[in-house]
Amino acid sequence: MLKLILIPAAQTEWRAAGRLAGDTDLPLNEQGHRQAVHWASQIAPMKPELVRCGPEQCTKQTASIIAHQLGIHLRTIKELREINLGLWQGLTIQDFEERFPKVHRQWRAEPESIEPPDGETITTVADRLAAGLLKIRRKHATGIVAIPLGQYAFAILRCRLLDDTYDKFWEYVDDEQQPLTVELPLDSVK
């Protein structure tokens, strides 16, 4: 059985300011560096064998810090990329709610029903993330893999793997995200 340690990408200045970042390339801030080091020490007892992550900067930096701290190999998998929020990227959540109140309400009520302009839907991202997990599965049927993910990708994959519904998506986005261990039976990636 393959065990995944899902790890939220550490903090950036945009995330700290409540901005919608999506797959925008942003470096970790000072707090983010501390988070990544903390998460490396938190998951060290689980003895992950490798780290896989998406290509955006904050995720790669989080993964790089973890891989370095634990002395394990890192590889980027493009399918593990954070959601593209299109033209919404960079807006604060407050600006988004004020400028697009109806869309904001619908996004909060039914997140899978909204496609940001020039962006991706949650279900599209969920399918892409599942394809990334299949790539990992093909090379590693067993073992322990650490996977840093962007804030939304973390919540999407958590919904896909644990709930099979997006009812808790915003709960997962809004809570204090912490590393999460998931056992992945051979037939569970769909």
mmCIF file with all atom_site columns, C-alpha atoms in Angstrom:
data_model
loop_
_atom_site.group_PDB
_atom_site.id
_atom_site.type_symbol
_atom_site.label_atom_id
_atom_site.label_alt_id
_atom_site.label_comp_id
_atom_site.label_asym_id
_atom_site.label_entity_id
_atom_site.label_seq_id
_atom_site.pdbx_PDB_ins_code
_atom_site.Cartn_x
_atom_site.Cartn_y
_atom_site.Cartn_z
_atom_site.occupancy
_atom_site.B_iso_or_equiv
_atom_site.pdbx_formal_charge
_atom_site.auth_seq_id
_atom_site.auth_comp_id
_atom_site.auth_asym_id
_atom_site.auth_atom_id
_atom_site.pdbx_PDB_model_num
ATOM 1   C CA . MET A 1 1   ? 0.000   0.000  0.000   1.00 0.00 ? 1   MET A CA 1
ATOM 2   C CA . LEU A 1 2   ? 1.198   3.507  -0.819  1.00 0.00 ? 2   LEU A CA 1
ATOM 3   C CA . LYS A 1 3   ? 1.042   6.047  1.992   1.00 0.00 ? 3   LYS A CA 1
ATOM 4   C CA . LEU A 1 4   ? 0.854   9.734  1.091   1.00 0.00 ? 4   LEU A CA 1
ATOM 5   C CA . ILE A 1 5   ? 1.727   12.595 3.384   1.00 0.00 ? 5   ILE A CA 1
ATOM 6   C CA . LEU A 1 6   ? -0.171  15.567 1.965   1.00 0.00 ? 6   LEU A CA 1
ATOM 7   C CA . ILE A 1 7   ? 1.472   18.805 3.052   1.00 0.00 ? 7   ILE A CA 1
ATOM 8   C CA . PRO A 1 8   ? 0.101   22.300 2.424   1.00 0.00 ? 8   PRO A CA 1
ATOM 9   C CA . ALA A 1 9   ? 2.510   24.634 0.664   1.00 0.00 ? 9   ALA A CA 1
ATOM 10  C CA . ALA A 1 10  ? 3.920   26.996 3.257   1.00 0.00 ? 10  ALA A CA 1
ATOM 11  C CA . GLN A 1 11  ? 2.902   30.645 3.550   1.00 0.00 ? 11  GLN A CA 1
ATOM 12  C CA . THR A 1 12  ? 3.566   33.388 0.992   1.00 0.00 ? 12  THR A CA 1
ATOM 13  C CA . GLU A 1 13  ? 2.981   37.135 1.345   1.00 0.00 ? 13  GLU A CA 1
ATOM 14  C CA . TRP A 1 14  ? -0.184  36.838 -0.769  1.00 0.00 ? 14  TRP A CA 1
ATOM 15  C CA . ARG A 1 15  ? -1.615  34.097 1.389   1.00 0.00 ? 15  ARG A CA 1
ATOM 16  C CA . ALA A 1 16  ? -0.805  36.072 4.547   1.00 0.00 ? 16  ALA A CA 1
ATOM 17  C CA . ALA A 1 17  ? -2.625  39.086 3.020   1.00 0.00 ? 17  ALA A CA 1
ATOM 18  C CA . GLY A 1 18  ? -5.695  37.017 2.054   1.00 0.00 ? 18  GLY A CA 1
ATOM 19  C CA . ARG A 1 19  ? -5.040  37.248 -1.691  1.00 0.00 ? 19  ARG A CA 1
ATOM 20  C CA . LEU A 1 20  ? -6.187  34.595 -4.155  1.00 0.00 ? 20  LEU A CA 1
ATOM 21  C CA . ALA A 1 21  ? -2.921  33.156 -5.415  1.00 0.00 ? 21  ALA A CA 1
ATOM 22  C CA . GLY A 1 22  ? -3.834  29.988 -7.281  1.00 0.00 ? 22  GLY A CA 1
ATOM 23  C CA . ASP A 1 23  ? -0.870  28.791 -9.332  1.00 0.00 ? 23  ASP A CA 1
ATOM 24  C CA . THR A 1 24  ? 0.869   32.193 -9.315  1.00 0.00 ? 24  THR A CA 1
ATOM 25  C CA . ASP A 1 25  ? 4.605   31.799 -8.728  1.00 0.00 ? 25  ASP A CA 1
ATOM 26  C CA . LEU A 1 26  ? 5.274   33.340 -5.329  1.00 0.00 ? 26  LEU A CA 1
ATOM 27  C CA . PRO A 1 27  ? 8.182   32.739 -2.946  1.00 0.00 ? 27  PRO A CA 1
ATOM 28  C CA . LEU A 1 28  ? 7.701   31.680 0.650   1.00 0.00 ? 28  LEU A CA 1
ATOM 29  C CA . ASN A 1 29  ? 7.808   34.445 3.211   1.00 0.00 ? 29  ASN A CA 1
ATOM 30  C CA . GLU A 1 30  ? 9.777   34.143 6.466   1.00 0.00 ? 30  GLU A CA 1
ATOM 31  C CA . GLN A 1 31  ? 6.861   32.424 8.213   1.00 0.00 ? 31  GLN A CA 1
ATOM 32  C CA . GLY A 1 32  ? 6.588   30.032 5.266   1.00 0.00 ? 32  GLY A CA 1
ATOM 33  C CA . HIS A 1 33  ? 10.230  28.984 5.612   1.00 0.00 ? 33  HIS A CA 1
ATOM 34  C CA . ARG A 1 34  ? 9.658   28.273 9.304   1.00 0.00 ? 34  ARG A CA 1
ATOM 35  C CA . GLN A 1 35  ? 6.498   26.280 8.484   1.00 0.00 ? 35  GLN A CA 1
ATOM 36  C CA . ALA A 1 36  ? 8.333   24.121 5.934   1.00 0.00 ? 36  ALA A CA 1
ATOM 37  C CA . VAL A 1 37  ? 11.139  23.359 8.414   1.00 0.00 ? 37  VAL A CA 1
ATOM 38  C CA . HIS A 1 38  ? 8.538   22.558 11.100  1.00 0.00 ? 38  HIS A CA 1
ATOM 39  C CA . TRP A 1 39  ? 6.611   20.244 8.767   1.00 0.00 ? 39  TRP A CA 1
ATOM 40  C CA . ALA A 1 40  ? 9.838   18.463 7.813   1.00 0.00 ? 40  ALA A CA 1
ATOM 41  C CA . SER A 1 41  ? 10.506  17.716 11.485  1.00 0.00 ? 41  SER A CA 1
ATOM 42  C CA . GLN A 1 42  ? 6.844   16.777 12.013  1.00 0.00 ? 42  GLN A CA 1
ATOM 43  C CA . ILE A 1 43  ? 6.825   14.182 9.209   1.00 0.00 ? 43  ILE A CA 1
ATOM 44  C CA . ALA A 1 44  ? 10.395  12.896 9.771   1.00 0.00 ? 44  ALA A CA 1
ATOM 45  C CA . PRO A 1 45  ? 9.252   10.087 12.132  1.00 0.00 ? 45  PRO A CA 1
ATOM 46  C CA . MET A 1 46  ? 7.036   8.728  9.322   1.00 0.00 ? 46  MET A CA 1
ATOM 47  C CA . LYS A 1 47  ? 10.200  8.225  7.231   1.00 0.00 ? 47  LYS A CA 1
ATOM 48  C CA . PRO A 1 48  ? 9.027   9.413  3.806   1.00 0.00 ? 48  PRO A CA 1
ATOM 49  C CA . GLU A 1 49  ? 11.154  7.981  1.029   1.00 0.00 ? 49  GLU A CA 1
ATOM 50  C CA . LEU A 1 50  ? 10.717  10.776 -1.495  1.00 0.00 ? 50  LEU A CA 1
ATOM 51  C CA . VAL A 1 51  ? 9.012   14.099 -2.142  1.00 0.00 ? 51  VAL A CA 1
ATOM 52  C CA . ARG A 1 52  ? 6.812   14.927 -5.132  1.00 0.00 ? 52  ARG A CA 1
ATOM 53  C CA . CYS A 1 53  ? 5.276   18.356 -5.783  1.00 0.00 ? 53  CYS A CA 1
ATOM 54  C CA . GLY A 1 54  ? 3.764   20.655 -8.377  1.00 0.00 ? 54  GLY A CA 1
ATOM 55  C CA . PRO A 1 55  ? 5.777   23.250 -10.317 1.00 0.00 ? 55  PRO A CA 1
ATOM 56  C CA . GLU A 1 56  ? 4.672   26.522 -8.682  1.00 0.00 ? 56  GLU A CA 1
ATOM 57  C CA . GLN A 1 57  ? 7.344   28.331 -6.672  1.00 0.00 ? 57  GLN A CA 1
ATOM 58  C CA . CYS A 1 58  ? 5.935   28.150 -3.118  1.00 0.00 ? 58  CYS A CA 1
ATOM 59  C CA . THR A 1 59  ? 5.186   24.433 -3.469  1.00 0.00 ? 59  THR A CA 1
ATOM 60  C CA . LYS A 1 60  ? 8.643   23.697 -4.878  1.00 0.00 ? 60  LYS A CA 1
ATOM 61  C CA . GLN A 1 61  ? 10.284  25.725 -2.100  1.00 0.00 ? 61  GLN A CA 1
ATOM 62  C CA . THR A 1 62  ? 8.259   23.884 0.552   1.00 0.00 ? 62  THR A CA 1
ATOM 63  C CA . ALA A 1 63  ? 9.195   20.554 -1.046  1.00 0.00 ? 63  ALA A CA 1
ATOM 64  C CA . SER A 1 64  ? 12.854  21.538 -1.387  1.00 0.00 ? 64  SER A CA 1
ATOM 65  C CA . ILE A 1 65  ? 13.138  22.486 2.282   1.00 0.00 ? 65  ILE A CA 1
ATOM 66  C CA . ILE A 1 66  ? 11.481  19.221 3.335   1.00 0.00 ? 66  ILE A CA 1
ATOM 67  C CA . ALA A 1 67  ? 13.616  17.114 0.984   1.00 0.00 ? 67  ALA A CA 1
ATOM 68  C CA . HIS A 1 68  ? 16.795  18.849 2.165   1.00 0.00 ? 68  HIS A CA 1
ATOM 69  C CA . GLN A 1 69  ? 15.911  18.510 5.856   1.00 0.00 ? 69  GLN A CA 1
ATOM 70  C CA . LEU A 1 70  ? 15.097  14.815 5.446   1.00 0.00 ? 70  LEU A CA 1
ATOM 71  C CA . GLY A 1 71  ? 17.840  13.988 2.935   1.00 0.00 ? 71  GLY A CA 1
ATOM 72  C CA . ILE A 1 72  ? 15.427  12.542 0.366   1.00 0.00 ? 72  ILE A CA 1
ATOM 73  C CA . HIS A 1 73  ? 14.905  12.956 -3.384  1.00 0.00 ? 73  HIS A CA 1
ATOM 74  C CA . LEU A 1 74  ? 12.571  15.603 -4.832  1.00 0.00 ? 74  LEU A CA 1
ATOM 75  C CA . ARG A 1 75  ? 10.831  15.536 -8.213  1.00 0.00 ? 75  ARG A CA 1
ATOM 76  C CA . THR A 1 76  ? 8.280   17.895 -9.732  1.00 0.00 ? 76  THR A CA 1
ATOM 77  C CA . ILE A 1 77  ? 5.131   16.459 -11.320 1.00 0.00 ? 77  ILE A CA 1
ATOM 78  C CA . LYS A 1 78  ? 3.248   19.014 -13.420 1.00 0.00 ? 78  LYS A CA 1
ATOM 79  C CA . GLU A 1 79  ? -0.140  17.399 -12.690 1.00 0.00 ? 79  GLU A CA 1
ATOM 80  C CA . LEU A 1 80  ? 0.242   18.291 -8.986  1.00 0.00 ? 80  LEU A CA 1
ATOM 81  C CA . ARG A 1 81  ? 0.047   22.003 -9.857  1.00 0.00 ? 81  ARG A CA 1
ATOM 82  C CA . GLU A 1 82  ? -2.214  24.318 -7.858  1.00 0.00 ? 82  GLU A CA 1
ATOM 83  C CA . ILE A 1 83  ? -5.538  25.459 -9.350  1.00 0.00 ? 83  ILE A CA 1
ATOM 84  C CA . ASN A 1 84  ? -5.411  28.240 -11.926 1.00 0.00 ? 84  ASN A CA 1
ATOM 85  C CA . LEU A 1 85  ? -7.739  30.963 -10.637 1.00 0.00 ? 85  LEU A CA 1
ATOM 86  C CA . GLY A 1 86  ? -7.336  32.931 -13.865 1.00 0.00 ? 86  GLY A CA 1
ATOM 87  C CA . LEU A 1 87  ? -8.307  36.590 -13.685 1.00 0.00 ? 87  LEU A CA 1
ATOM 88  C CA . TRP A 1 88  ? -9.150  36.302 -9.977  1.00 0.00 ? 88  TRP A CA 1
ATOM 89  C CA . GLN A 1 89  ? -5.520  35.711 -8.993  1.00 0.00 ? 89  GLN A CA 1
ATOM 90  C CA . GLY A 1 90  ? -4.167  38.616 -6.953  1.00 0.00 ? 90  GLY A CA 1
ATOM 91  C CA . LEU A 1 91  ? -7.536  39.828 -5.688  1.00 0.00 ? 91  LEU A CA 1
ATOM 92  C CA . THR A 1 92  ? -8.056  39.892 -1.957  1.00 0.00 ? 92  THR A CA 1
ATOM 93  C CA . ILE A 1 93  ? -10.927 37.753 -0.804  1.00 0.00 ? 93  ILE A CA 1
ATOM 94  C CA . GLN A 1 94  ? -12.700 40.931 0.337   1.00 0.00 ? 94  GLN A CA 1
ATOM 95  C CA . ASP A 1 95  ? -12.242 42.580 -3.096  1.00 0.00 ? 95  ASP A CA 1
ATOM 96  C CA . PHE A 1 96  ? -13.517 39.447 -4.809  1.00 0.00 ? 96  PHE A CA 1
ATOM 97  C CA . GLU A 1 97  ? -16.612 39.316 -2.595  1.00 0.00 ? 97  GLU A CA 1
ATOM 98  C CA . GLU A 1 98  ? -17.354 43.023 -3.140  1.00 0.00 ? 98  GLU A CA 1
ATOM 99  C CA . ARG A 1 99  ? -16.787 42.992 -6.920  1.00 0.00 ? 99  ARG A CA 1
ATOM 100 C CA . PHE A 1 100 ? -18.512 39.672 -7.650  1.00 0.00 ? 100 PHE A CA 1
ATOM 101 C CA . PRO A 1 101 ? -20.993 39.048 -4.797  1.00 0.00 ? 101 PRO A CA 1
ATOM 102 C CA . LYS A 1 102 ? -23.230 36.599 -6.690  1.00 0.00 ? 102 LYS A CA 1
ATOM 103 C CA . VAL A 1 103 ? -20.292 34.539 -8.013  1.00 0.00 ? 103 VAL A CA 1
ATOM 104 C CA . HIS A 1 104 ? -18.665 34.612 -4.573  1.00 0.00 ? 104 HIS A CA 1
ATOM 105 C CA . ARG A 1 105 ? -21.829 33.248 -2.933  1.00 0.00 ? 105 ARG A CA 1
ATOM 106 C CA . GLN A 1 106 ? -22.142 30.501 -5.559  1.00 0.00 ? 106 GLN A CA 1
ATOM 107 C CA . TRP A 1 107 ? -18.426 29.606 -5.269  1.00 0.00 ? 107 TRP A CA 1
ATOM 108 C CA . ARG A 1 108 ? -18.799 29.288 -1.501  1.00 0.00 ? 108 ARG A CA 1
ATOM 109 C CA . ALA A 1 109 ? -22.041 27.251 -1.778  1.00 0.00 ? 109 ALA A CA 1
ATOM 110 C CA . GLU A 1 110 ? -21.072 24.987 -4.701  1.00 0.00 ? 110 GLU A CA 1
ATOM 111 C CA . PRO A 1 111 ? -17.337 25.354 -5.374  1.00 0.00 ? 111 PRO A CA 1
ATOM 112 C CA . GLU A 1 112 ? -17.325 22.757 -8.148  1.00 0.00 ? 112 GLU A CA 1
ATOM 113 C CA . SER A 1 113 ? -19.921 24.768 -10.138 1.00 0.00 ? 113 SER A CA 1
ATOM 114 C CA . ILE A 1 114 ? -17.672 27.778 -10.807 1.00 0.00 ? 114 ILE A CA 1
ATOM 115 C CA . GLU A 1 115 ? -14.967 28.244 -13.439 1.00 0.00 ? 115 GLU A CA 1
ATOM 116 C CA . PRO A 1 116 ? -12.867 31.373 -12.934 1.00 0.00 ? 116 PRO A CA 1
ATOM 117 C CA . PRO A 1 117 ? -12.387 33.428 -16.124 1.00 0.00 ? 117 PRO A CA 1
ATOM 118 C CA . ASP A 1 118 ? -9.261  32.009 -17.842 1.00 0.00 ? 118 ASP A CA 1
ATOM 119 C CA . GLY A 1 119 ? -9.000  29.500 -14.973 1.00 0.00 ? 119 GLY A CA 1
ATOM 120 C CA . GLU A 1 120 ? -9.937  25.923 -14.057 1.00 0.00 ? 120 GLU A CA 1
ATOM 121 C CA . THR A 1 121 ? -12.821 24.236 -12.297 1.00 0.00 ? 121 THR A CA 1
ATOM 122 C CA . ILE A 1 122 ? -12.292 22.241 -9.134  1.00 0.00 ? 122 ILE A CA 1
ATOM 123 C CA . THR A 1 123 ? -13.331 19.036 -10.885 1.00 0.00 ? 123 THR A CA 1
ATOM 124 C CA . THR A 1 124 ? -10.788 19.621 -13.664 1.00 0.00 ? 124 THR A CA 1
ATOM 125 C CA . VAL A 1 125 ? -8.095  20.120 -11.054 1.00 0.00 ? 125 VAL A CA 1
ATOM 126 C CA . ALA A 1 126 ? -9.232  17.030 -9.120  1.00 0.00 ? 126 ALA A CA 1
ATOM 127 C CA . ASP A 1 127 ? -8.864  14.923 -12.271 1.00 0.00 ? 127 ASP A CA 1
ATOM 128 C CA . ARG A 1 128 ? -5.416  16.396 -12.954 1.00 0.00 ? 128 ARG A CA 1
ATOM 129 C CA . LEU A 1 129 ? -4.295  15.747 -9.369  1.00 0.00 ? 129 LEU A CA 1
ATOM 130 C CA . ALA A 1 130 ? -5.569  12.153 -9.617  1.00 0.00 ? 130 ALA A CA 1
ATOM 131 C CA . ALA A 1 131 ? -3.482  11.749 -12.787 1.00 0.00 ? 131 ALA A CA 1
ATOM 132 C CA . GLY A 1 132 ? -0.464  12.981 -10.804 1.00 0.00 ? 132 GLY A CA 1
ATOM 133 C CA . LEU A 1 133 ? -1.127  10.391 -8.118  1.00 0.00 ? 133 LEU A CA 1
ATOM 134 C CA . LEU A 1 134 ? -1.361  7.699  -10.798 1.00 0.00 ? 134 LEU A CA 1
ATOM 135 C CA . LYS A 1 135 ? 2.094   8.708  -12.040 1.00 0.00 ? 135 LYS A CA 1
ATOM 136 C CA . ILE A 1 136 ? 3.420   8.287  -8.517  1.00 0.00 ? 136 ILE A CA 1
ATOM 137 C CA . ARG A 1 137 ? 1.561   4.974  -8.111  1.00 0.00 ? 137 ARG A CA 1
ATOM 138 C CA . ARG A 1 138 ? 3.063   3.552  -11.328 1.00 0.00 ? 138 ARG A CA 1
ATOM 139 C CA . LYS A 1 139 ? 6.572   3.990  -9.938  1.00 0.00 ? 139 LYS A CA 1
ATOM 140 C CA . HIS A 1 140 ? 5.842   3.395  -6.257  1.00 0.00 ? 140 HIS A CA 1
ATOM 141 C CA . ALA A 1 141 ? 3.109   0.870  -5.439  1.00 0.00 ? 141 ALA A CA 1
ATOM 142 C CA . THR A 1 142 ? 4.203   0.886  -1.811  1.00 0.00 ? 142 THR A CA 1
ATOM 143 C CA . GLY A 1 143 ? 6.165   3.189  0.451   1.00 0.00 ? 143 GLY A CA 1
ATOM 144 C CA . ILE A 1 144 ? 5.704   6.673  1.842   1.00 0.00 ? 144 ILE A CA 1
ATOM 145 C CA . VAL A 1 145 ? 5.651   9.787  -0.354  1.00 0.00 ? 145 VAL A CA 1
ATOM 146 C CA . ALA A 1 146 ? 5.502   13.390 0.910   1.00 0.00 ? 146 ALA A CA 1
ATOM 147 C CA . ILE A 1 147 ? 3.464   15.647 -1.397  1.00 0.00 ? 147 ILE A CA 1
ATOM 148 C CA . PRO A 1 148 ? 3.408   19.403 -0.766  1.00 0.00 ? 148 PRO A CA 1
ATOM 149 C CA . LEU A 1 149 ? 0.396   20.989 -2.492  1.00 0.00 ? 149 LEU A CA 1
ATOM 150 C CA . GLY A 1 150 ? -0.989  24.480 -2.947  1.00 0.00 ? 150 GLY A CA 1
ATOM 151 C CA . GLN A 1 151 ? -3.748  25.611 -0.570  1.00 0.00 ? 151 GLN A CA 1
ATOM 152 C CA . TYR A 1 152 ? -6.626  24.798 -2.924  1.00 0.00 ? 152 TYR A CA 1
ATOM 153 C CA . ALA A 1 153 ? -5.047  21.664 -4.409  1.00 0.00 ? 153 ALA A CA 1
ATOM 154 C CA . PHE A 1 154 ? -4.567  20.378 -0.840  1.00 0.00 ? 154 PHE A CA 1
ATOM 155 C CA . ALA A 1 155 ? -8.290  20.889 -0.118  1.00 0.00 ? 155 ALA A CA 1
ATOM 156 C CA . ILE A 1 156 ? -9.378  19.450 -3.488  1.00 0.00 ? 156 ILE A CA 1
ATOM 157 C CA . LEU A 1 157 ? -7.315  16.295 -3.067  1.00 0.00 ? 157 LEU A CA 1
ATOM 158 C CA . ARG A 1 158 ? -8.463  15.921 0.533   1.00 0.00 ? 158 ARG A CA 1
ATOM 159 C CA . CYS A 1 159 ? -12.096 16.082 -0.666  1.00 0.00 ? 159 CYS A CA 1
ATOM 160 C CA . ARG A 1 160 ? -11.410 13.642 -3.506  1.00 0.00 ? 160 ARG A CA 1
ATOM 161 C CA . LEU A 1 161 ? -9.579  11.062 -1.404  1.00 0.00 ? 161 LEU A CA 1
ATOM 162 C CA . LEU A 1 162 ? -11.476 11.262 1.882   1.00 0.00 ? 162 LEU A CA 1
ATOM 163 C CA . ASP A 1 163 ? -14.973 12.536 1.159   1.00 0.00 ? 163 ASP A CA 1
ATOM 164 C CA . ASP A 1 164 ? -15.772 11.885 -2.510  1.00 0.00 ? 164 ASP A CA 1
ATOM 165 C CA . THR A 1 165 ? -17.682 15.201 -2.388  1.00 0.00 ? 165 THR A CA 1
ATOM 166 C CA . TYR A 1 166 ? -16.720 18.890 -2.237  1.00 0.00 ? 166 TYR A CA 1
ATOM 167 C CA . ASP A 1 167 ? -19.082 19.715 0.648   1.00 0.00 ? 167 ASP A CA 1
ATOM 168 C CA . LYS A 1 168 ? -16.137 20.374 2.995   1.00 0.00 ? 168 LYS A CA 1
ATOM 169 C CA . PHE A 1 169 ? -13.934 22.133 0.428   1.00 0.00 ? 169 PHE A CA 1
ATOM 170 C CA . TRP A 1 170 ? -14.099 25.572 2.063   1.00 0.00 ? 170 TRP A CA 1
ATOM 171 C CA . GLU A 1 171 ? -13.733 24.082 5.529   1.00 0.00 ? 171 GLU A CA 1
ATOM 172 C CA . TYR A 1 172 ? -10.491 22.476 4.317   1.00 0.00 ? 172 TYR A CA 1
ATOM 173 C CA . VAL A 1 173 ? -9.306  25.693 2.623   1.00 0.00 ? 173 VAL A CA 1
ATOM 174 C CA . ASP A 1 174 ? -10.158 27.935 5.563   1.00 0.00 ? 174 ASP A CA 1
ATOM 175 C CA . ASP A 1 175 ? -8.853  25.815 8.443   1.00 0.00 ? 175 ASP A CA 1
ATOM 176 C CA . GLU A 1 176 ? -5.262  25.733 9.653   1.00 0.00 ? 176 GLU A CA 1
ATOM 177 C CA . GLN A 1 177 ? -3.941  23.262 7.126   1.00 0.00 ? 177 GLN A CA 1
ATOM 178 C CA . GLN A 1 178 ? -1.570  20.675 8.574   1.00 0.00 ? 178 GLN A CA 1
ATOM 179 C CA . PRO A 1 179 ? 0.103   17.629 7.023   1.00 0.00 ? 179 PRO A CA 1
ATOM 180 C CA . LEU A 1 180 ? -2.341  14.782 6.484   1.00 0.00 ? 180 LEU A CA 1
ATOM 181 C CA . THR A 1 181 ? -1.505  11.105 6.028   1.00 0.00 ? 181 THR A CA 1
ATOM 182 C CA . VAL A 1 182 ? -3.632  9.077  3.608   1.00 0.00 ? 182 VAL A CA 1
ATOM 183 C CA . GLU A 1 183 ? -3.245  5.402  2.760   1.00 0.00 ? 183 GLU A CA 1
ATOM 184 C CA . LEU A 1 184 ? -3.835  4.832  -0.917  1.00 0.00 ? 184 LEU A CA 1
ATOM 185 C CA . PRO A 1 185 ? -5.059  1.324  -1.775  1.00 0.00 ? 185 PRO A CA 1
ATOM 186 C CA . LEU A 1 186 ? -4.371  0.244  -5.351  1.00 0.00 ? 186 LEU A CA 1
ATOM 187 C CA . ASP A 1 187 ? -7.942  0.898  -6.539  1.00 0.00 ? 187 ASP A CA 1
ATOM 188 C CA . SER A 1 188 ? -8.511  4.239  -4.786  1.00 0.00 ? 188 SER A CA 1
ATOM 189 C CA . VAL A 1 189 ? -7.269  6.748  -7.402  1.00 0.00 ? 189 VAL A CA 1
ATOM 190 C CA . LYS A 1 190 ? -10.168 7.483  -9.710  1.00 0.00 ? 190 LYS A CA 1
#
